[in-house]
Coordinates of C-alpha atoms in Angstrom, one line a residue:
X17 CA 90.4 42.2 13.7
X18 CA 89.3 43.1 10.2
X19 CA 85.7 43.0 11.1
X20 CA 86.2 45.4 14.0
X21 CA 88.1 47.8 11.7
X22 CA 85.3 47.6 9.2
X23 CA 82.7 48.4 11.8
X24 CA 84.7 51.3 13.0
X25 CA 85.0 52.8 9.6
X26 CA 81.3 52.3 9.0
X27 CA 80.5 54.1 12.2
X28 CA 82.8 57.0 11.3
X29 CA 81.3 57.2 7.8
X30 CA 77.8 57.1 9.2
X31 CA 78.7 59.9 11.7
X32 CA 80.1 62.1 8.9
X33 CA 76.9 61.6 6.8
X34 CA 74.7 62.3 9.8
X35 CA 76.7 65.4 10.6
X36 CA 76.4 66.7 7.0
X37 CA 72.7 66.1 6.9
X38 CA 72.3 67.9 10.3
X39 CA 74.2 70.9 8.9
X40 CA 72.0 70.9 5.8
X41 CA 68.8 70.6 7.9
X42 CA 69.9 73.4 10.2
X43 CA 70.7 75.6 7.2
X44 CA 67.4 74.9 5.6
X45 CA 65.5 75.6 8.9
X46 CA 67.3 79.0 9.2
X47 CA 66.4 79.9 5.6
X48 CA 62.8 78.9 6.1
X49 CA 62.4 80.6 9.5
X50 CA 64.4 83.8 9.0
X51 CA 64.8 84.4 5.2
X52 CA 61.6 83.0 3.7
X53 CA 59.9 86.4 3.3
X54 CA 63.0 88.0 1.9
X55 CA 63.5 85.4 -0.8
X56 CA 59.9 85.2 -1.7
X57 CA 59.9 89.0 -2.2
X58 CA 63.0 88.8 -4.4
X59 CA 61.6 86.0 -6.4
X60 CA 58.4 87.9 -7.0
X61 CA 60.2 91.1 -8.0
X62 CA 62.4 89.1 -10.4
X63 CA 59.3 87.7 -12.2
X64 CA 57.5 91.1 -12.6
X65 CA 58.2 93.1 -15.7
X66 CA 56.9 96.5 -16.8
X67 CA 55.4 96.8 -20.3
X68 CA 54.5 100.2 -21.8
X69 CA 51.0 101.4 -22.3
X70 CA 50.8 103.8 -25.2
X71 CA 50.0 107.4 -24.6
X72 CA 47.8 109.3 -27.1
X73 CA 49.6 112.0 -29.0
X74 CA 48.6 115.6 -28.6
X75 CA 46.0 116.7 -31.2
X76 CA 46.8 119.3 -33.9
X77 CA 44.3 122.1 -34.8
X78 CA 44.0 125.0 -37.1
X79 CA 43.7 128.6 -35.8
X80 CA 39.9 128.3 -36.0
X81 CA 39.8 125.0 -34.1
X82 CA 39.4 122.6 -37.1
X83 CA 41.1 119.2 -36.4
X84 CA 44.1 118.3 -38.5
X85 CA 45.4 115.4 -36.5
X86 CA 43.7 113.4 -33.7
X87 CA 43.7 109.9 -32.3
X88 CA 41.4 106.8 -32.6
X89 CA 41.4 103.5 -30.7
X90 CA 42.4 100.6 -32.8
X91 CA 43.1 96.9 -32.5
X92 CA 46.8 96.1 -32.6
X93 CA 48.3 92.7 -33.4
X94 CA 51.3 91.8 -31.2
X95 CA 53.4 88.7 -30.9
X96 CA 54.7 87.6 -27.5
X97 CA 57.4 85.0 -26.7
X98 CA 56.8 81.6 -28.3
X99 CA 58.0 78.1 -27.7
X100 CA 61.0 77.5 -30.1
X101 CA 59.1 74.5 -31.7
X102 CA 56.0 76.6 -32.2
X103 CA 57.2 80.0 -33.3
X104 CA 57.8 79.4 -37.0
X105 CA 54.5 77.4 -37.4
X106 CA 52.5 80.2 -35.7
X107 CA 54.3 82.9 -37.7
X108 CA 53.6 81.2 -41.0
X109 CA 49.9 80.7 -40.1
X110 CA 49.7 84.3 -39.1
X111 CA 51.2 85.5 -42.4
X112 CA 48.7 83.4 -44.3
X113 CA 45.9 85.0 -42.4
X114 CA 47.2 88.6 -42.9
X115 CA 48.2 88.2 -46.5
X116 CA 44.7 89.0 -47.8
X117 CA 44.8 92.4 -46.1
X118 CA 48.5 93.1 -45.8
X119 CA 50.6 91.4 -48.5
X120 CA 53.6 93.4 -47.3
X121 CA 53.7 91.3 -44.1
X122 CA 56.0 88.3 -44.6
X123 CA 57.7 85.7 -42.4
X124 CA 61.0 87.5 -43.0
X125 CA 59.6 90.9 -41.9
X126 CA 58.1 89.4 -38.7
X127 CA 61.3 87.6 -37.8
X128 CA 63.3 90.8 -38.4
X129 CA 61.1 92.6 -35.8
X130 CA 61.5 89.7 -33.3
X131 CA 65.3 89.8 -33.8
X132 CA 65.5 93.5 -33.1
X133 CA 63.6 93.0 -29.9
X134 CA 65.4 89.9 -28.7
X135 CA 66.8 91.7 -25.6
X136 CA 63.2 92.5 -24.3
X137 CA 61.6 89.1 -24.7
X138 CA 58.7 90.0 -22.3
X139 CA 57.8 93.1 -24.4
X140 CA 55.3 92.0 -27.1
X141 CA 56.4 92.7 -30.7
X142 CA 54.0 94.9 -32.6
X143 CA 53.3 93.3 -36.0
X144 CA 50.6 95.6 -37.4
X145 CA 48.1 98.2 -36.1
X146 CA 44.5 99.0 -36.9
X147 CA 43.5 95.5 -38.0
X148 CA 39.9 94.9 -39.0
X149 CA 37.3 93.4 -36.6
X150 CA 37.0 90.3 -38.7
X151 CA 40.6 89.4 -38.0
X152 CA 40.2 90.0 -34.3
X153 CA 37.2 87.7 -34.2
X154 CA 39.0 85.0 -36.2
X155 CA 42.1 85.0 -34.0
X156 CA 40.1 85.0 -30.7
X157 CA 37.9 82.2 -32.0
X158 CA 41.0 80.1 -32.9
X159 CA 43.2 81.0 -29.9
X160 CA 44.6 77.5 -29.7
X161 CA 46.4 77.7 -33.1
X162 CA 47.6 81.3 -32.5
X163 CA 49.5 80.9 -29.3
X164 CA 51.6 83.9 -28.5
X165 CA 49.4 86.2 -30.6
X166 CA 48.0 89.1 -28.6
X167 CA 45.3 91.6 -29.6
X168 CA 45.5 94.9 -27.7
X169 CA 43.7 98.3 -28.0
X170 CA 45.8 101.4 -28.3
X171 CA 45.5 105.0 -29.6
X172 CA 46.7 105.6 -33.1
X173 CA 47.1 108.8 -35.1
X174 CA 44.3 109.8 -37.4
X175 CA 44.3 112.6 -40.0
X176 CA 40.7 113.5 -40.7
X177 CA 41.5 116.0 -43.5
X178 CA 43.4 113.4 -45.6
X179 CA 45.9 115.0 -47.9
X180 CA 45.1 118.5 -46.8
X181 CA 48.3 120.1 -45.5
X182 CA 49.9 116.7 -45.6
X183 CA 53.4 118.0 -46.1
X184 CA 53.0 120.6 -43.4
X185 CA 51.8 118.0 -40.8
X186 CA 54.3 115.4 -41.8
X187 CA 53.7 111.8 -40.6
X188 CA 54.6 109.3 -37.9
X189 CA 56.1 105.9 -38.4
X190 CA 57.8 103.1 -36.4
X191 CA 61.1 104.2 -34.8
X192 CA 64.2 102.6 -36.2
X193 CA 67.2 101.3 -34.3
X194 CA 69.3 104.3 -35.1
X195 CA 66.6 106.7 -33.8
X196 CA 66.1 104.6 -30.8
X197 CA 69.8 104.8 -29.9
X198 CA 69.8 108.6 -30.5
X199 CA 66.7 109.0 -28.3
X200 CA 68.0 106.8 -25.5
X201 CA 66.7 107.8 -22.1
X202 CA 63.5 109.2 -23.5
X203 CA 61.4 106.1 -22.9
X204 CA 61.0 104.9 -26.5
X205 CA 60.8 101.3 -27.4
X206 CA 61.0 99.5 -30.8
X207 CA 57.2 99.5 -30.8
X208 CA 57.1 103.3 -30.6
X209 CA 55.8 105.5 -33.3
X210 CA 57.8 108.7 -33.8
X211 CA 57.4 111.9 -35.9
X212 CA 59.3 111.5 -39.1
X213 CA 58.7 114.9 -40.9
X214 CA 56.8 118.2 -40.7
X215 CA 55.0 119.3 -37.6
X216 CA 54.9 115.8 -36.2
X217 CA 58.7 115.7 -36.2
X218 CA 59.5 119.3 -35.2
X219 CA 57.1 119.1 -32.1
X220 CA 57.7 115.4 -31.3
X221 CA 58.8 116.2 -27.7
X222 CA 55.5 118.0 -27.0
X223 CA 53.1 115.8 -29.0
X224 CA 54.3 112.3 -28.0
X225 CA 53.1 112.3 -24.4
X226 CA 54.4 109.9 -21.8
X227 CA 53.7 106.2 -22.0
X228 CA 52.3 104.5 -18.9
X229 CA 53.2 101.0 -17.7
X230 CA 51.5 97.8 -16.7
X231 CA 52.9 94.9 -14.7
X232 CA 53.1 91.5 -16.2
X233 CA 54.4 88.3 -14.6
X234 CA 56.9 86.2 -16.6
X235 CA 58.3 82.7 -16.1
X236 CA 62.0 81.8 -16.1
X237 CA 62.1 82.1 -19.9
X238 CA 60.6 85.6 -19.8
X239 CA 57.3 84.3 -21.3
X240 CA 54.3 86.2 -19.9
X241 CA 52.1 84.3 -17.5
X242 CA 48.4 84.6 -18.2
X243 CA 47.3 86.4 -15.0
X244 CA 45.4 89.6 -14.5
X245 CA 47.5 92.6 -15.6
X246 CA 47.6 95.8 -13.5
X247 CA 48.1 99.3 -14.7
X248 CA 50.8 100.7 -12.4
X249 CA 51.3 104.0 -14.2
X250 CA 48.6 105.8 -16.3
X251 CA 49.8 107.2 -19.6
X252 CA 49.9 111.0 -20.0
X253 CA 48.6 112.4 -23.3
X254 CA 50.8 114.8 -25.3
X255 CA 50.1 118.5 -25.5
X256 CA 47.6 119.8 -28.1
X257 CA 49.0 122.1 -30.7
X258 CA 47.3 125.1 -32.4
X259 CA 48.7 126.2 -35.7
X260 CA 48.4 129.6 -37.4
X261 CA 46.9 127.8 -40.5
X262 CA 43.5 129.0 -41.7
X263 CA 41.4 126.0 -42.8
X264 CA 39.5 127.7 -45.6
X265 CA 42.6 129.4 -47.0
X266 CA 44.5 126.1 -46.9
X267 CA 41.8 124.4 -48.9
X268 CA 41.8 127.2 -51.5
X269 CA 45.6 127.1 -51.8
X270 CA 45.6 123.3 -52.2
X271 CA 42.9 123.4 -54.9
X272 CA 44.5 126.3 -56.7
X273 CA 48.0 124.6 -56.8
X274 CA 46.5 121.4 -58.2
X275 CA 44.6 123.3 -60.9
X276 CA 47.7 125.3 -61.9
X277 CA 49.8 122.1 -62.3
X278 CA 47.0 120.4 -64.2
X279 CA 46.9 123.3 -66.6
X280 CA 50.7 123.4 -67.0
X281 CA 50.9 119.7 -67.7
X282 CA 49.0 120.4 -71.0
X283 CA 52.2 122.0 -72.3
X284 CA 54.7 120.6 -69.9
X285 CA 53.8 117.0 -69.0
X286 CA 56.5 116.8 -66.3
X287 CA 55.1 119.8 -64.4
X288 CA 54.0 117.7 -61.4
X289 CA 55.8 119.5 -58.5
X290 CA 55.0 122.9 -56.9
X291 CA 54.7 124.7 -53.6
X292 CA 53.2 127.8 -52.3
X293 CA 53.0 129.7 -49.0
X294 CA 50.5 132.4 -47.8
X295 CA 52.0 134.6 -45.0
X296 CA 50.7 137.5 -43.0
X297 CA 53.5 140.0 -43.9
X298 CA 52.7 142.1 -40.8
X299 CA 53.1 139.3 -38.2
X300 CA 55.0 136.6 -40.1
X301 CA 52.2 134.1 -39.4
X302 CA 51.9 131.2 -42.0
X303 CA 48.3 131.1 -43.0
X304 CA 48.5 128.3 -45.6
X305 CA 51.2 126.1 -47.0
X306 CA 51.1 123.5 -49.7
X307 CA 53.4 121.2 -51.7
X308 CA 52.6 119.0 -54.7
X309 CA 52.3 116.1 -55.3
X310 CA 50.4 115.7 -52.0
X311 CA 50.9 113.1 -49.3
X312 CA 48.4 111.5 -47.1
X313 CA 49.9 111.1 -43.6
X314 CA 47.5 108.2 -42.9
X315 CA 49.5 106.1 -45.4
X316 CA 52.6 106.1 -43.2
X317 CA 51.3 105.1 -39.8
X318 CA 52.1 101.4 -40.3
X319 CA 53.6 99.3 -43.1
X320 CA 53.4 101.2 -46.4
X321 CA 50.7 99.4 -48.4
X322 CA 51.9 97.8 -51.6
X323 CA 49.4 99.9 -53.6
X324 CA 51.0 103.1 -52.3
X325 CA 54.7 102.2 -53.0
X326 CA 54.6 103.3 -56.7
X327 CA 53.0 106.6 -55.8
X328 CA 55.6 107.6 -53.2
X329 CA 58.5 105.9 -54.9
X330 CA 57.9 106.2 -58.7
X331 CA 60.3 104.3 -60.8
X332 CA 61.6 106.1 -63.9
X333 CA 58.9 108.7 -64.0

């Protein structure tokens, strides 16, 4: 009697197992036959991310066509997502390499940038722009020990006249979190450069252009997969800007103001600050404008070099 009950229970249990397996197999077959394309498409879309391609800023000219601000293509060093057990080691190695050229780059400064961008892990973090060719070669030749380090080419602001009309032009610099929040919806990222003062700031909306985009594929951890990238949206350059400034007059005004201050310092050593404007009184056009001490907008495009800190932020002088 007990043996028969045991066999009956075994048959019932086997039947239940077979029924469950049949349901699972039927469900799997339905998914494979009818939903395969749908889920493949969704999986592909989930793994594709758009990363910005920098647009060149509009150029700035004097009334007579002399270039005050242009762009040049430079090598930019970026850091993509790293394995947790590798990131500190790679960052420390990178800082040692960069220290000869950029002593202001530290492990702390890099980690701060990574932390600010933690919600966009697939977007590479820009560490420094306009690195010399020798660093590019070293990194590419030692790719195995610089995993996650990317070298890209992008347009960067250039000021061919140096300090001439520096205050008037202003400068660009990395956007900060507060500015990014205020400019939400305008397609800025934490890697963006933005006008901070002068013409660069006042005409930011016209000069900045519109960044493009490229498609990258990422894995489940948002780490980019090394496949061929595709440009899906070409960047649009910013608008060029022509000022009423006369180049020859601007040079004369800068030189004259410098000479006047030098003369005054003979009797008044602290006479280091001055400004002047030349205006067409009939039209209101500004023909020349200067302020002393001068600034070189090129100094502010990236991390302010240690050698420039004392000049722009004098202590007790």
